[in-house]
C-alpha cells in the first residue's frame, strides 16, 4: 500500500461552479517534490491541508475534517475502462492517488501513517458536486448531465481525511494502517447511507465521533426525525 502521487492544483476561474469566488481548485496534477501536510483549521475558515493546493469553496470543502482527499488508482483504472479515456493521477481532484488499497473498505475513523511522519484519520467519502460534473465534462471524459448519479452509483467515493500528525508526503511513500475502530461503518457504507440508502443513516451513527461534519449532520437529522428503526 503506497502513494503513487501527491496532487495539488491552483485556483482557476470557471463557469460551472457555484462557489462565490467563481473559482475551483479541482484541476490537480502530481507534484514531484515533497509536499507539507497540516491541519488547515476550522470548517469554513481552513482550506486544504495540502501545501500549495487550492480549496475555493469553504462552504463545502476544506477544513480540518476534509483536509486531504484520496482516490484509488484502481478506481481510476475502472473508470478508464468504463469511459474509454485516459485518467491521469489527480484526475478526480484527489490530493493522494493510492495503490494497493480498497478505499471502499476503509473504516470511518481508521488511521493511516504515510511515510515517516504523517498520520491521517478517515472521516468519510466525497459527495460529488456540480463542479465535479463540470470538470469531467470540460475534460471530455463524460457529459455533465447524469455524471453525479453515475459516480454515486459506482459506490467508490474515495476517502476524506483529517490530519492528526503533520509532516511531509511524497510519491512512493508507504501507507500503513495504525488503527481500525471497533465499529463496522466503512466509508462506502456511509456514502451509500447519505446518498442512496437513507434508511441506513441511523446505523452509521456508530461512527459519529469520527465522521466529517456534513455527513454526520445528515445522519443526525434523519435519525432525530425518523428514529432508529430501519
PDB file of C-alpha atoms in Angstrom:
ATOM      1  CA  UNK A   1       0.000   0.000   0.000  1.00  0.00           C
ATOM      2  CA  UNK A   2       1.591   3.249  -1.095  1.00  0.00           C
ATOM      3  CA  UNK A   3       1.122   6.650  -2.713  1.00  0.00           C
ATOM      4  CA  UNK A   4       1.510   6.824  -6.454  1.00  0.00           C
ATOM      5  CA  UNK A   5       1.342  10.611  -6.385  1.00  0.00           C
ATOM      6  CA  UNK A   6       0.618  13.692  -4.305  1.00  0.00           C
ATOM      7  CA  UNK A   7      -1.504  16.130  -6.312  1.00  0.00           C
ATOM      8  CA  UNK A   8      -2.225  19.838  -5.961  1.00  0.00           C
ATOM      9  CA  UNK A   9      -3.914  22.483  -8.075  1.00  0.00           C
ATOM     10  CA  UNK A  10      -4.156  26.279  -8.298  1.00  0.00           C
ATOM     11  CA  UNK A  11      -7.430  28.211  -8.263  1.00  0.00           C
ATOM     12  CA  UNK A  12      -8.952  28.650 -11.712  1.00  0.00           C
ATOM     13  CA  UNK A  13     -11.994  30.635 -12.826  1.00  0.00           C
ATOM     14  CA  UNK A  14     -14.709  28.503 -14.480  1.00  0.00           C
ATOM     15  CA  UNK A  15     -18.360  28.936 -15.386  1.00  0.00           C
ATOM     16  CA  UNK A  16     -19.590  25.642 -13.896  1.00  0.00           C
ATOM     17  CA  UNK A  17     -19.066  26.270 -10.194  1.00  0.00           C
ATOM     18  CA  UNK A  18     -21.455  27.920  -7.774  1.00  0.00           C
ATOM     19  CA  UNK A  19     -18.596  28.914  -5.451  1.00  0.00           C
ATOM     20  CA  UNK A  20     -18.939  32.603  -4.516  1.00  0.00           C
ATOM     21  CA  UNK A  21     -15.469  33.242  -5.928  1.00  0.00           C
ATOM     22  CA  UNK A  22     -16.311  31.626  -9.268  1.00  0.00           C
ATOM     23  CA  UNK A  23     -13.120  29.585  -8.985  1.00  0.00           C
ATOM     24  CA  UNK A  24     -12.201  25.961  -8.380  1.00  0.00           C
ATOM     25  CA  UNK A  25      -9.077  24.016  -7.474  1.00  0.00           C
ATOM     26  CA  UNK A  26     -10.354  20.657  -8.738  1.00  0.00           C
ATOM     27  CA  UNK A  27      -7.771  20.528 -11.531  1.00  0.00           C
ATOM     28  CA  UNK A  28      -4.912  18.794  -9.717  1.00  0.00           C
ATOM     29  CA  UNK A  29      -1.640  17.374 -11.020  1.00  0.00           C
ATOM     30  CA  UNK A  30       1.186  15.341  -9.457  1.00  0.00           C
ATOM     31  CA  UNK A  31       3.873  17.254  -7.574  1.00  0.00           C
ATOM     32  CA  UNK A  32       7.408  15.958  -7.961  1.00  0.00           C
ATOM     33  CA  UNK A  33       8.816  17.460  -4.760  1.00  0.00           C
ATOM     34  CA  UNK A  34       7.929  16.789  -1.098  1.00  0.00           C
ATOM     35  CA  UNK A  35       4.631  18.369  -0.002  1.00  0.00           C
ATOM     36  CA  UNK A  36       3.819  19.600   3.503  1.00  0.00           C
ATOM     37  CA  UNK A  37       0.536  18.360   5.014  1.00  0.00           C
ATOM     38  CA  UNK A  38      -1.049  20.072   8.041  1.00  0.00           C
ATOM     39  CA  UNK A  39      -4.423  20.544   9.720  1.00  0.00           C
ATOM     40  CA  UNK A  40      -5.841  23.597   7.904  1.00  0.00           C
ATOM     41  CA  UNK A  41      -8.215  24.912  10.560  1.00  0.00           C
ATOM     42  CA  UNK A  42     -11.902  25.041  11.367  1.00  0.00           C
ATOM     43  CA  UNK A  43     -14.576  24.351   8.728  1.00  0.00           C
ATOM     44  CA  UNK A  44     -15.447  27.475   6.790  1.00  0.00           C
ATOM     45  CA  UNK A  45     -12.077  29.012   7.653  1.00  0.00           C
ATOM     46  CA  UNK A  46      -9.405  26.436   6.874  1.00  0.00           C
ATOM     47  CA  UNK A  47      -8.849  25.362   3.277  1.00  0.00           C
ATOM     48  CA  UNK A  48      -6.723  22.444   2.064  1.00  0.00           C
ATOM     49  CA  UNK A  49      -4.418  20.523   4.355  1.00  0.00           C
ATOM     50  CA  UNK A  50      -2.008  20.013   1.460  1.00  0.00           C
ATOM     51  CA  UNK A  51       0.560  22.703   0.788  1.00  0.00           C
ATOM     52  CA  UNK A  52       0.059  24.852  -2.337  1.00  0.00           C
ATOM     53  CA  UNK A  53      -3.328  23.258  -3.018  1.00  0.00           C
ATOM     54  CA  UNK A  54      -6.384  25.439  -3.642  1.00  0.00           C
ATOM     55  CA  UNK A  55      -9.778  24.942  -1.987  1.00  0.00           C
ATOM     56  CA  UNK A  56     -12.075  27.632  -3.328  1.00  0.00           C
ATOM     57  CA  UNK A  57     -15.489  26.976  -1.743  1.00  0.00           C
ATOM     58  CA  UNK A  58     -15.067  26.780   2.011  1.00  0.00           C
ATOM     59  CA  UNK A  59     -18.783  26.179   2.487  1.00  0.00           C
ATOM     60  CA  UNK A  60     -18.445  22.597   1.318  1.00  0.00           C
ATOM     61  CA  UNK A  61     -14.736  21.827   1.052  1.00  0.00           C
ATOM     62  CA  UNK A  62     -11.635  22.041   3.200  1.00  0.00           C
ATOM     63  CA  UNK A  63     -11.314  22.484   6.936  1.00  0.00           C
ATOM     64  CA  UNK A  64      -9.906  20.023   9.423  1.00  0.00           C
ATOM     65  CA  UNK A  65     -12.296  17.138   8.697  1.00  0.00           C
ATOM     66  CA  UNK A  66     -11.893  17.433   4.907  1.00  0.00           C
ATOM     67  CA  UNK A  67      -8.217  18.303   4.844  1.00  0.00           C
ATOM     68  CA  UNK A  68      -6.939  15.648   2.428  1.00  0.00           C
ATOM     69  CA  UNK A  69      -8.748  13.639  -0.261  1.00  0.00           C
ATOM     70  CA  UNK A  70      -7.558  10.247  -1.549  1.00  0.00           C
ATOM     71  CA  UNK A  71      -8.720   8.261  -4.565  1.00  0.00           C
ATOM     72  CA  UNK A  72      -7.502   4.826  -5.607  1.00  0.00           C
ATOM     73  CA  UNK A  73      -5.626   4.231  -8.843  1.00  0.00           C
ATOM     74  CA  UNK A  74      -7.602   1.003  -9.122  1.00  0.00           C
ATOM     75  CA  UNK A  75     -10.840   3.015  -9.227  1.00  0.00           C
ATOM     76  CA  UNK A  76      -9.407   5.432 -11.788  1.00  0.00           C
ATOM     77  CA  UNK A  77      -8.452   2.402 -13.903  1.00  0.00           C
ATOM     78  CA  UNK A  78     -12.020   1.098 -13.664  1.00  0.00           C
ATOM     79  CA  UNK A  79     -13.333   4.487 -14.803  1.00  0.00           C
ATOM     80  CA  UNK A  80     -10.852   4.481 -17.690  1.00  0.00           C
ATOM     81  CA  UNK A  81     -12.349   1.215 -18.913  1.00  0.00           C
ATOM     82  CA  UNK A  82     -15.885   2.478 -18.395  1.00  0.00           C
ATOM     83  CA  UNK A  83     -15.362   5.876 -20.016  1.00  0.00           C
ATOM     84  CA  UNK A  84     -12.907   4.828 -22.707  1.00  0.00           C
ATOM     85  CA  UNK A  85     -10.352   7.523 -21.883  1.00  0.00           C
ATOM     86  CA  UNK A  86      -7.104   8.067 -20.017  1.00  0.00           C
ATOM     87  CA  UNK A  87      -7.340   9.425 -16.477  1.00  0.00           C
ATOM     88  CA  UNK A  88      -4.049  10.675 -15.007  1.00  0.00           C
ATOM     89  CA  UNK A  89      -3.222  10.720 -11.312  1.00  0.00           C
ATOM     90  CA  UNK A  90      -5.224  13.547  -9.736  1.00  0.00           C
ATOM     91  CA  UNK A  91      -7.928  13.328 -12.414  1.00  0.00           C
ATOM     92  CA  UNK A  92     -10.815  13.332  -9.940  1.00  0.00           C
ATOM     93  CA  UNK A  93      -9.393  16.160  -7.868  1.00  0.00           C
ATOM     94  CA  UNK A  94      -7.725  13.909  -5.328  1.00  0.00           C
ATOM     95  CA  UNK A  95      -4.699  15.004  -3.317  1.00  0.00           C
ATOM     96  CA  UNK A  96      -3.438  11.446  -2.928  1.00  0.00           C
ATOM     97  CA  UNK A  97      -3.579   8.767  -5.609  1.00  0.00           C
ATOM     98  CA  UNK A  98      -3.167   5.435  -3.824  1.00  0.00           C
ATOM     99  CA  UNK A  99      -2.254   1.916  -4.934  1.00  0.00           C
ATOM    100  CA  UNK A 100      -2.927  -1.423  -3.253  1.00  0.00           C
ATOM    101  CA  UNK A 101      -5.778  -0.181  -1.022  1.00  0.00           C
ATOM    102  CA  UNK A 102      -9.509  -0.827  -1.425  1.00  0.00           C
ATOM    103  CA  UNK A 103     -10.719   2.555  -0.220  1.00  0.00           C
ATOM    104  CA  UNK A 104     -14.312   1.335  -0.044  1.00  0.00           C
ATOM    105  CA  UNK A 105     -13.346  -0.846   2.917  1.00  0.00           C
ATOM    106  CA  UNK A 106     -11.616   1.879   4.929  1.00  0.00           C
ATOM    107  CA  UNK A 107     -13.426   2.371   8.242  1.00  0.00           C
ATOM    108  CA  UNK A 108     -14.568   5.819   9.284  1.00  0.00           C
ATOM    109  CA  UNK A 109     -12.016   6.722  11.951  1.00  0.00           C
ATOM    110  CA  UNK A 110      -9.326   4.434  10.536  1.00  0.00           C
ATOM    111  CA  UNK A 111      -5.841   5.889  10.957  1.00  0.00           C
ATOM    112  CA  UNK A 112      -3.018   5.725   8.453  1.00  0.00           C
ATOM    113  CA  UNK A 113       0.635   6.525   8.792  1.00  0.00           C
ATOM    114  CA  UNK A 114       2.029   7.639   5.449  1.00  0.00           C
ATOM    115  CA  UNK A 115       5.774   7.830   5.116  1.00  0.00           C
ATOM    116  CA  UNK A 116       7.715   8.571   8.286  1.00  0.00           C
ATOM    117  CA  UNK A 117       5.641  11.395   9.768  1.00  0.00           C
ATOM    118  CA  UNK A 118       2.089  11.951   8.620  1.00  0.00           C
ATOM    119  CA  UNK A 119      -0.905  10.384  10.400  1.00  0.00           C
ATOM    120  CA  UNK A 120      -4.328  10.773   8.805  1.00  0.00           C
ATOM    121  CA  UNK A 121      -7.799   9.758  10.053  1.00  0.00           C
ATOM    122  CA  UNK A 122     -10.640   8.848   7.671  1.00  0.00           C
ATOM    123  CA  UNK A 123     -13.788  10.952   8.030  1.00  0.00           C
ATOM    124  CA  UNK A 124     -15.984   9.876   5.098  1.00  0.00           C
ATOM    125  CA  UNK A 125     -16.271   9.802   1.332  1.00  0.00           C
ATOM    126  CA  UNK A 126     -16.502  12.570  -1.245  1.00  0.00           C
ATOM    127  CA  UNK A 127     -20.049  13.716  -2.071  1.00  0.00           C
ATOM    128  CA  UNK A 128     -19.978  14.652  -5.785  1.00  0.00           C
ATOM    129  CA  UNK A 129     -20.969  18.193  -6.688  1.00  0.00           C
ATOM    130  CA  UNK A 130     -21.797  20.386  -9.692  1.00  0.00           C
ATOM    131  CA  UNK A 131     -18.187  21.496 -10.019  1.00  0.00           C
ATOM    132  CA  UNK A 132     -17.037  17.863 -10.316  1.00  0.00           C
ATOM    133  CA  UNK A 133     -19.577  17.259 -13.088  1.00  0.00           C
ATOM    134  CA  UNK A 134     -18.449  20.389 -14.915  1.00  0.00           C
ATOM    135  CA  UNK A 135     -14.797  19.412 -14.604  1.00  0.00           C
ATOM    136  CA  UNK A 136     -15.421  15.939 -16.017  1.00  0.00           C
ATOM    137  CA  UNK A 137     -17.369  17.412 -18.940  1.00  0.00           C
ATOM    138  CA  UNK A 138     -14.682  20.046 -19.603  1.00  0.00           C
ATOM    139  CA  UNK A 139     -12.056  17.317 -19.901  1.00  0.00           C
ATOM    140  CA  UNK A 140     -14.253  15.431 -22.368  1.00  0.00           C
ATOM    141  CA  UNK A 141     -14.472  12.308 -20.206  1.00  0.00           C
ATOM    142  CA  UNK A 142     -18.276  12.243 -19.869  1.00  0.00           C
ATOM    143  CA  UNK A 143     -21.264  14.603 -20.204  1.00  0.00           C
ATOM    144  CA  UNK A 144     -22.002  16.673 -17.104  1.00  0.00           C
ATOM    145  CA  UNK A 145     -25.641  15.603 -17.251  1.00  0.00           C
ATOM    146  CA  UNK A 146     -26.007  12.373 -15.363  1.00  0.00           C
ATOM    147  CA  UNK A 147     -22.420  12.315 -14.100  1.00  0.00           C
ATOM    148  CA  UNK A 148     -23.260  12.850 -10.423  1.00  0.00           C
ATOM    149  CA  UNK A 149     -25.684   9.925 -10.429  1.00  0.00           C
ATOM    150  CA  UNK A 150     -23.235   7.771 -12.334  1.00  0.00           C
ATOM    151  CA  UNK A 151     -20.423   8.474  -9.879  1.00  0.00           C
ATOM    152  CA  UNK A 152     -22.727   7.961  -6.901  1.00  0.00           C
ATOM    153  CA  UNK A 153     -23.966   4.596  -8.113  1.00  0.00           C
ATOM    154  CA  UNK A 154     -20.385   3.395  -8.547  1.00  0.00           C
ATOM    155  CA  UNK A 155     -20.131   3.319  -4.744  1.00  0.00           C
ATOM    156  CA  UNK A 156     -16.439   4.280  -4.704  1.00  0.00           C
ATOM    157  CA  UNK A 157     -16.249   7.881  -3.459  1.00  0.00           C
ATOM    158  CA  UNK A 158     -12.638   7.974  -2.298  1.00  0.00           C
ATOM    159  CA  UNK A 159     -11.780   8.982   1.263  1.00  0.00           C
ATOM    160  CA  UNK A 160     -11.605  12.323   3.056  1.00  0.00           C
ATOM    161  CA  UNK A 161      -9.119  12.626   5.936  1.00  0.00           C
ATOM    162  CA  UNK A 162      -8.257  14.872   8.840  1.00  0.00           C
ATOM    163  CA  UNK A 163      -4.583  15.414   9.691  1.00  0.00           C
ATOM    164  CA  UNK A 164      -3.639  14.123  13.152  1.00  0.00           C
ATOM    165  CA  UNK A 165       0.125  14.427  12.753  1.00  0.00           C
ATOM    166  CA  UNK A 166       1.521  16.888  10.189  1.00  0.00           C
ATOM    167  CA  UNK A 167       4.556  16.214   8.059  1.00  0.00           C
ATOM    168  CA  UNK A 168       5.818  15.759   4.536  1.00  0.00           C
ATOM    169  CA  UNK A 169       4.463  13.435   1.837  1.00  0.00           C
ATOM    170  CA  UNK A 170       5.900  12.360  -1.493  1.00  0.00           C
ATOM    171  CA  UNK A 171       5.141   9.850  -4.232  1.00  0.00           C
ATOM    172  CA  UNK A 172       6.199   6.340  -3.239  1.00  0.00           C
ATOM    173  CA  UNK A 173       5.507   6.760   0.482  1.00  0.00           C
ATOM    174  CA  UNK A 174       4.303   3.595   2.183  1.00  0.00           C
ATOM    175  CA  UNK A 175       0.817   3.555   3.728  1.00  0.00           C
ATOM    176  CA  UNK A 176       0.412   1.623   6.982  1.00  0.00           C
ATOM    177  CA  UNK A 177      -2.839   1.152   8.896  1.00  0.00           C
ATOM    178  CA  UNK A 178      -2.250   2.163  12.514  1.00  0.00           C
ATOM    179  CA  UNK A 179      -5.746   1.709  13.927  1.00  0.00           C
ATOM    180  CA  UNK A 180      -9.215   0.496  12.959  1.00  0.00           C
ATOM    181  CA  UNK A 181     -12.115   1.498  15.248  1.00  0.00           C
ATOM    182  CA  UNK A 182     -14.417  -1.082  16.810  1.00  0.00           C
ATOM    183  CA  UNK A 183     -17.424  -0.416  14.567  1.00  0.00           C
ATOM    184  CA  UNK A 184     -18.401  -1.747  11.118  1.00  0.00           C
ATOM    185  CA  UNK A 185     -19.030   1.551   9.296  1.00  0.00           C
ATOM    186  CA  UNK A 186     -16.936   1.728   6.164  1.00  0.00           C
ATOM    187  CA  UNK A 187     -16.521   4.825   4.022  1.00  0.00           C
ATOM    188  CA  UNK A 188     -18.571   3.114   1.293  1.00  0.00           C
ATOM    189  CA  UNK A 189     -21.379   2.246   3.720  1.00  0.00           C
ATOM    190  CA  UNK A 190     -21.517   5.828   4.972  1.00  0.00           C
ATOM    191  CA  UNK A 191     -21.545   7.114   1.388  1.00  0.00           C
ATOM    192  CA  UNK A 192     -24.454   4.849   0.441  1.00  0.00           C
ATOM    193  CA  UNK A 193     -26.363   5.883   3.551  1.00  0.00           C
ATOM    194  CA  UNK A 194     -26.126   9.610   2.819  1.00  0.00           C
ATOM    195  CA  UNK A 195     -26.907   9.183  -0.895  1.00  0.00           C
ATOM    196  CA  UNK A 196     -28.976   6.172  -1.977  1.00  0.00           C
ATOM    197  CA  UNK A 197     -29.816   4.193   1.193  1.00  0.00           C
ATOM    198  CA  UNK A 198     -31.163   6.767   3.647  1.00  0.00           C
ATOM    199  CA  UNK A 199     -32.788   4.137   5.865  1.00  0.00           C
ATOM    200  CA  UNK A 200     -29.265   3.120   6.847  1.00  0.00           C
ATOM    201  CA  UNK A 201     -28.422   6.529   8.329  1.00  0.00           C
ATOM    202  CA  UNK A 202     -29.150   5.574  11.958  1.00  0.00           C
ATOM    203  CA  UNK A 203     -26.684   2.684  11.644  1.00  0.00           C
ATOM    204  CA  UNK A 204     -23.768   4.852  10.547  1.00  0.00           C
ATOM    205  CA  UNK A 205     -24.006   6.973  13.704  1.00  0.00           C
ATOM    206  CA  UNK A 206     -21.915   4.239  15.325  1.00  0.00           C
ATOM    207  CA  UNK A 207     -19.051   6.181  13.706  1.00  0.00           C
ATOM    208  CA  UNK A 208     -20.377   9.663  14.517  1.00  0.00           C
ATOM    209  CA  UNK A 209     -17.382  10.836  16.553  1.00  0.00           C
ATOM    210  CA  UNK A 210     -15.074  10.374  13.552  1.00  0.00           C
ATOM    211  CA  UNK A 211     -17.372  11.491  10.719  1.00  0.00           C
ATOM    212  CA  UNK A 212     -16.925  14.668   8.705  1.00  0.00           C
ATOM    213  CA  UNK A 213     -19.388  17.397   9.569  1.00  0.00           C
ATOM    214  CA  UNK A 214     -21.913  17.336   6.714  1.00  0.00           C
ATOM    215  CA  UNK A 215     -22.470  13.593   6.666  1.00  0.00           C
ATOM    216  CA  UNK A 216     -22.743  13.418  10.444  1.00  0.00           C
ATOM    217  CA  UNK A 217     -25.345  16.185  10.364  1.00  0.00           C
ATOM    218  CA  UNK A 218     -27.351  14.377   7.683  1.00  0.00           C
ATOM    219  CA  UNK A 219     -27.378  11.192   9.777  1.00  0.00           C
ATOM    220  CA  UNK A 220     -28.256  13.007  12.994  1.00  0.00           C
ATOM    221  CA  UNK A 221     -31.136  14.962  11.437  1.00  0.00           C
ATOM    222  CA  UNK A 222     -32.579  11.874   9.769  1.00  0.00           C
ATOM    223  CA  UNK A 223     -32.382   9.860  12.984  1.00  0.00           C
ATOM    224  CA  UNK A 224     -33.934  12.650  15.050  1.00  0.00           C
ATOM    225  CA  UNK A 225     -36.860  12.787  12.601  1.00  0.00           C
ATOM    226  CA  UNK A 226     -37.439   9.099  11.880  1.00  0.00           C
ATOM    227  CA  UNK A 227     -35.884   7.259  14.818  1.00  0.00           C
ATOM    228  CA  UNK A 228     -33.509   4.324  14.716  1.00  0.00           C
ATOM    229  CA  UNK A 229     -35.788   1.696  13.131  1.00  0.00           C
ATOM    230  CA  UNK A 230     -34.623   0.536   9.705  1.00  0.00           C
TER     231      UNK A 230
END
